[in-house]
CSV table of C-alpha atoms in Angstrom, one decimal:
chain,number,residue,atom,x,y,z
A,131,ILE,CA,42.0,49.7,69.2
A,132,GLN,CA,38.7,51.2,70.2
A,133,SER,CA,38.2,52.6,66.7
A,134,GLY,CA,38.9,49.1,65.3
A,135,GLU,CA,36.5,47.6,67.8
A,136,ALA,CA,34.0,50.2,66.9
A,137,SER,CA,34.7,49.6,63.2
A,138,ALA,CA,34.3,45.9,63.8
A,139,SER,CA,31.2,46.5,65.8
A,140,GLY,CA,29.9,48.7,63.2
A,141,GLY,CA,30.6,46.1,60.6
A,142,GLU,CA,28.7,43.5,62.6
A,143,HIS,CA,25.8,45.9,62.9
A,144,SER,CA,26.0,46.6,59.2
A,145,SER,CA,26.0,42.9,58.4
A,146,GLU,CA,23.1,42.3,60.7
A,147,GLU,CA,21.2,45.2,59.1
A,148,GLN,CA,21.9,43.8,55.7
A,149,GLN,CA,20.7,40.4,56.8
A,150,GLY,CA,17.7,42.0,58.4
A,151,ARG,CA,17.0,43.7,55.1
A,152,THR,CA,17.4,40.6,53.0
A,153,ARG,CA,15.4,38.3,55.2
A,154,PRO,CA,12.1,40.0,54.5
A,155,SER,CA,13.1,39.9,50.8
A,156,GLN,CA,13.9,36.1,51.0
A,157,ALA,CA,10.7,35.5,53.0
A,158,LEU,CA,8.7,37.4,50.3
A,159,THR,CA,10.4,35.4,47.6
A,160,ALA,CA,9.4,32.1,49.3
A,161,ALA,CA,5.9,33.3,49.7
A,162,GLN,CA,5.8,34.3,46.0
A,163,TRP,CA,7.1,30.8,45.1
A,164,ARG,CA,4.5,29.1,47.1
A,165,ALA,CA,1.8,31.3,45.6
A,166,SER,CA,3.1,30.6,42.1
A,167,ILE,CA,3.0,26.9,42.8
A,168,GLN,CA,-0.6,27.2,43.9
A,169,ARG,CA,-1.3,29.1,40.8
A,170,GLY,CA,0.5,26.5,38.7
A,171,THR,CA,2.9,29.1,37.1
A,172,ALA,CA,6.1,28.2,38.9
A,173,GLY,CA,9.0,27.2,36.7
A,174,SER,CA,9.0,26.4,33.0
A,175,VAL,CA,10.1,23.7,30.6
A,176,GLY,CA,11.5,24.9,27.3
A,177,GLY,CA,9.9,28.3,27.8
A,178,MET,CA,6.5,26.7,28.6
A,179,GLN,CA,4.8,27.1,32.0
A,180,TRP,CA,4.3,23.9,34.1
A,181,SER,CA,0.6,24.4,33.9
A,182,HIS,CA,0.8,24.3,30.1
A,183,VAL,CA,2.9,21.1,30.2
A,184,VAL,CA,0.5,19.4,32.5
A,185,ASN,CA,-2.5,20.4,30.4
A,186,LEU,CA,-0.8,19.0,27.3
A,187,LEU,CA,0.0,15.7,29.0
A,188,VAL,CA,-3.6,15.4,30.2
A,189,ALA,CA,-4.9,16.1,26.7
A,190,PHE,CA,-2.5,13.6,25.1
A,191,CYS,CA,-3.5,10.9,27.6
A,192,ALA,CA,-7.2,11.5,27.0
A,193,GLY,CA,-6.8,11.4,23.2
A,194,TYR,CA,-4.7,8.2,23.4
A,195,PHE,CA,-7.4,6.6,25.6
A,196,LEU,CA,-10.2,7.6,23.3
A,197,ALA,CA,-8.4,6.5,20.2
A,198,SER,CA,-7.5,3.1,21.7
A,199,THR,CA,-11.1,2.6,22.8
A,200,GLU,CA,-12.4,3.4,19.3
A,201,PHE,CA,-9.9,1.0,17.7
A,202,LEU,CA,-10.9,-1.8,20.0
A,203,ARG,CA,-14.6,-1.1,19.4
A,204,ARG,CA,-14.1,-1.4,15.7
A,205,ALA,CA,-11.8,-4.4,15.9
A,206,THR,CA,-14.1,-6.3,18.2
A,207,PRO,CA,-17.4,-7.5,16.6
A,208,PRO,CA,-20.6,-7.1,18.7
A,209,PRO,CA,-21.4,-10.3,20.7
A,210,ASP,CA,-24.5,-10.9,18.6
A,211,SER,CA,-22.9,-10.4,15.2
A,212,LYS,CA,-22.5,-13.3,12.8
A,213,PRO,CA,-20.0,-13.8,9.9
A,214,LEU,CA,-21.4,-12.3,6.6
A,215,ILE,CA,-21.1,-15.6,4.7
A,216,ASP,CA,-23.1,-17.5,7.4
A,217,SER,CA,-25.7,-14.8,7.8
A,218,PRO,CA,-29.3,-16.1,7.3
A,219,ASP,CA,-30.0,-12.7,5.7
A,220,PHE,CA,-28.7,-14.3,2.5
A,221,ILE,CA,-31.0,-16.8,0.9
A,222,ALA,CA,-28.1,-19.0,-0.2
A,223,TRP,CA,-27.4,-19.7,3.5
A,224,LYS,CA,-30.7,-21.6,3.6
A,225,THR,CA,-30.7,-23.1,0.1
A,226,PRO,CA,-27.1,-23.9,-0.8
A,227,PHE,CA,-27.9,-26.5,-3.5
A,228,VAL,CA,-29.5,-25.4,-6.8
A,229,HIS,CA,-29.9,-27.2,-10.1
A,230,THR,CA,-30.5,-25.7,-13.5
A,231,ASP,CA,-33.0,-28.5,-14.3
A,232,THR,CA,-35.3,-27.1,-11.6
A,233,THR,CA,-34.7,-23.4,-12.2
A,234,LEU,CA,-37.3,-21.4,-14.0
A,235,VAL,CA,-36.6,-20.0,-17.4
A,236,SER,CA,-36.5,-16.2,-17.8
A,237,TYR,CA,-35.2,-13.9,-20.5
A,238,ALA,CA,-32.1,-11.8,-20.7
A,239,SER,CA,-32.5,-8.0,-20.8
A,240,HIS,CA,-30.1,-7.6,-23.8
A,241,GLY,CA,-31.4,-9.3,-26.9
A,242,ASP,CA,-34.6,-10.9,-28.2
A,243,LYS,CA,-35.9,-14.0,-26.3
A,244,ILE,CA,-32.5,-15.1,-25.0
A,245,GLU,CA,-33.2,-17.7,-22.4
A,246,LYS,CA,-31.5,-17.7,-19.0
A,247,LYS,CA,-31.8,-19.6,-15.8
A,248,VAL,CA,-30.7,-17.6,-12.7
A,249,VAL,CA,-29.2,-19.8,-10.1
A,250,VAL,CA,-28.1,-17.0,-7.8
A,251,GLN,CA,-30.2,-13.8,-7.6
A,252,ARG,CA,-29.1,-10.4,-6.5
A,253,GLY,CA,-28.7,-10.2,-2.8
A,254,GLU,CA,-28.5,-14.0,-2.2
A,255,LEU,CA,-24.7,-14.0,-1.9
A,256,PRO,CA,-22.3,-11.3,-0.9
A,257,HIS,CA,-20.6,-9.5,-3.7
A,258,VAL,CA,-22.7,-11.2,-6.4
A,259,ASN,CA,-25.4,-9.6,-8.5
A,260,GLN,CA,-26.3,-12.7,-10.4
A,261,ILE,CA,-25.2,-16.1,-11.7
A,262,ALA,CA,-27.1,-17.4,-14.6
A,263,GLU,CA,-27.0,-20.0,-17.3
A,264,ILE,CA,-27.7,-18.3,-20.6
A,265,LYS,CA,-28.5,-19.9,-24.0
A,266,LEU,CA,-28.2,-18.3,-27.3
A,267,LYS,CA,-29.9,-20.1,-30.2
A,268,PRO,CA,-28.3,-19.9,-33.7
A,269,GLY,CA,-28.5,-16.4,-35.0
A,270,GLN,CA,-29.3,-14.8,-31.6
A,271,VAL,CA,-27.3,-11.7,-30.4
A,272,ALA,CA,-26.8,-10.5,-26.8
A,273,THR,CA,-26.6,-6.8,-27.8
A,274,ALA,CA,-23.8,-4.5,-26.7
A,275,ASN,CA,-24.1,-3.3,-23.2
A,276,HIS,CA,-22.1,-2.5,-20.0
A,277,HIS,CA,-22.8,-2.0,-16.3
A,278,MET,CA,-21.1,0.6,-14.2
A,279,ASP,CA,-21.9,-1.1,-10.9
A,280,MET,CA,-20.6,-4.6,-11.7
A,281,SER,CA,-18.2,-6.7,-13.7
A,282,GLU,CA,-19.2,-9.8,-15.6
A,283,VAL,CA,-17.4,-13.1,-16.2
A,284,PHE,CA,-18.6,-15.3,-19.1
A,285,PHE,CA,-17.7,-19.0,-19.1
A,286,PHE,CA,-18.8,-20.8,-22.2
A,287,THR,CA,-19.8,-24.4,-21.9
A,288,LYS,CA,-21.2,-25.3,-25.3
A,289,GLY,CA,-21.2,-24.1,-29.0
A,290,THR,CA,-19.3,-21.5,-30.9
A,291,GLY,CA,-19.8,-17.8,-31.6
A,292,LYS,CA,-18.1,-14.4,-31.4
A,293,PHE,CA,-17.5,-12.1,-28.5
A,294,THR,CA,-16.9,-8.4,-29.0
A,295,LEU,CA,-15.2,-6.4,-26.2
A,296,ASP,CA,-15.3,-2.7,-27.3
A,297,LYS,CA,-13.8,-2.8,-30.8
A,298,GLU,CA,-12.1,-6.2,-30.5
A,299,THR,CA,-14.0,-9.3,-31.7
A,300,ARG,CA,-12.8,-12.9,-31.1
A,301,PRO,CA,-14.2,-16.3,-31.8
A,302,ILE,CA,-15.4,-18.3,-28.8
A,303,THR,CA,-15.6,-22.0,-28.2
A,304,LYS,CA,-16.4,-24.3,-25.3
A,305,GLY,CA,-14.1,-23.7,-22.3
A,306,MET,CA,-13.3,-20.0,-23.1
A,307,THR,CA,-13.7,-17.4,-20.3
A,308,VAL,CA,-14.1,-13.7,-20.9
A,309,ARG,CA,-13.8,-11.1,-18.1
A,310,ALA,CA,-15.7,-7.9,-18.9
A,311,MET,CA,-15.2,-4.8,-16.6
A,312,PRO,CA,-16.8,-1.4,-17.0
A,313,PRO,CA,-16.8,0.8,-18.9
A,314,HIS,CA,-16.1,-1.7,-21.7
A,315,GLU,CA,-19.1,-2.7,-23.8
A,316,HIS,CA,-19.5,-6.4,-24.7
A,317,GLU,CA,-21.6,-8.3,-27.2
A,318,VAL,CA,-22.1,-12.0,-27.8
A,319,VAL,CA,-23.2,-13.5,-31.1
A,320,ASN,CA,-24.1,-17.1,-31.9
A,321,ASP,CA,-23.0,-17.5,-35.5
A,322,GLY,CA,-22.9,-21.3,-35.3
A,323,THR,CA,-25.3,-24.0,-36.0
A,324,GLU,CA,-26.0,-25.1,-32.4
A,325,ASP,CA,-26.9,-23.5,-29.2
A,326,LEU,CA,-24.3,-21.3,-27.5
A,327,GLU,CA,-24.4,-21.9,-23.8
A,328,MET,CA,-22.6,-20.0,-21.0
A,329,PHE,CA,-22.6,-19.2,-17.4
A,330,VAL,CA,-22.5,-15.5,-16.6
A,331,ILE,CA,-21.3,-14.3,-13.1
A,332,ALA,CA,-22.1,-10.7,-12.3
A,333,VAL,CA,-19.8,-9.5,-9.6
A,334,ALA,CA,-21.1,-6.4,-7.6
A,335,HIS,CA,-18.8,-3.5,-6.9
A,336,ASP,CA,-20.7,-3.0,-3.6
A,337,CYS,CA,-21.6,-5.6,-1.0
A,338,PRO,CA,-24.2,-6.8,-1.7
A,339,SER,CA,-26.0,-5.1,-4.5
A,340,THR,CA,-29.7,-5.5,-3.6
A,341,SER,CA,-31.2,-2.5,-5.3
A,342,LYS,CA,-32.5,-2.9,-8.8
A,343,ASP,CA,-33.2,0.8,-9.0
A,344,ILE,CA,-29.5,1.5,-8.4
A,345,THR,CA,-28.5,-1.1,-11.0
A,346,ALA,CA,-30.9,0.3,-13.6
A,347,LYS,CA,-29.6,3.9,-13.0
A,348,TYR,CA,-26.1,2.9,-14.0
A,349,THR,CA,-27.0,0.4,-16.7
A,350,LYS,CA,-26.9,1.1,-20.4
């Protein structure tokens, strides 16, 4: 019995000794855990340290905020901005009514003494290089040309003639419209007995085209 009690007593002492040995280890582990939390290295998510996860979340939130701010900045016009079509920077905003009877006569750049009356100049309207009434007298030719910075629309209002677009030539009469886009060359001939009249609308490929130097650079 005494040996059993001694054995039991020894077991108790042994258990206490083991607990005494494990407590410092447990205390050390807790201290290490607290230290790891302070360092931001405790635990992981999918193999990533918590500090890395937090840094990624902060970076994502910052990027989202900056992107949203930039989107709103671009989508919201400045308080002093005005619609392009109503801007007084364009002359047509101040003088919306124009009549060909009061428009000065000038001459087209393609051909000999071909009269034209420009009712809209370059820069007066957005997207428009020029709108002009052009008159070809019998026998006159608007020589072949094309423009790389604009397209042209020809609307014929009087007379007859021929229109050549690249290699294709067709007769033209009153009411016909021809749309000429680069790089196709076009030529107009009045082979009739009366004046051939048309309105030509030059549509800019930029907005607006205000530089004659740029136009001349790409004009043949």
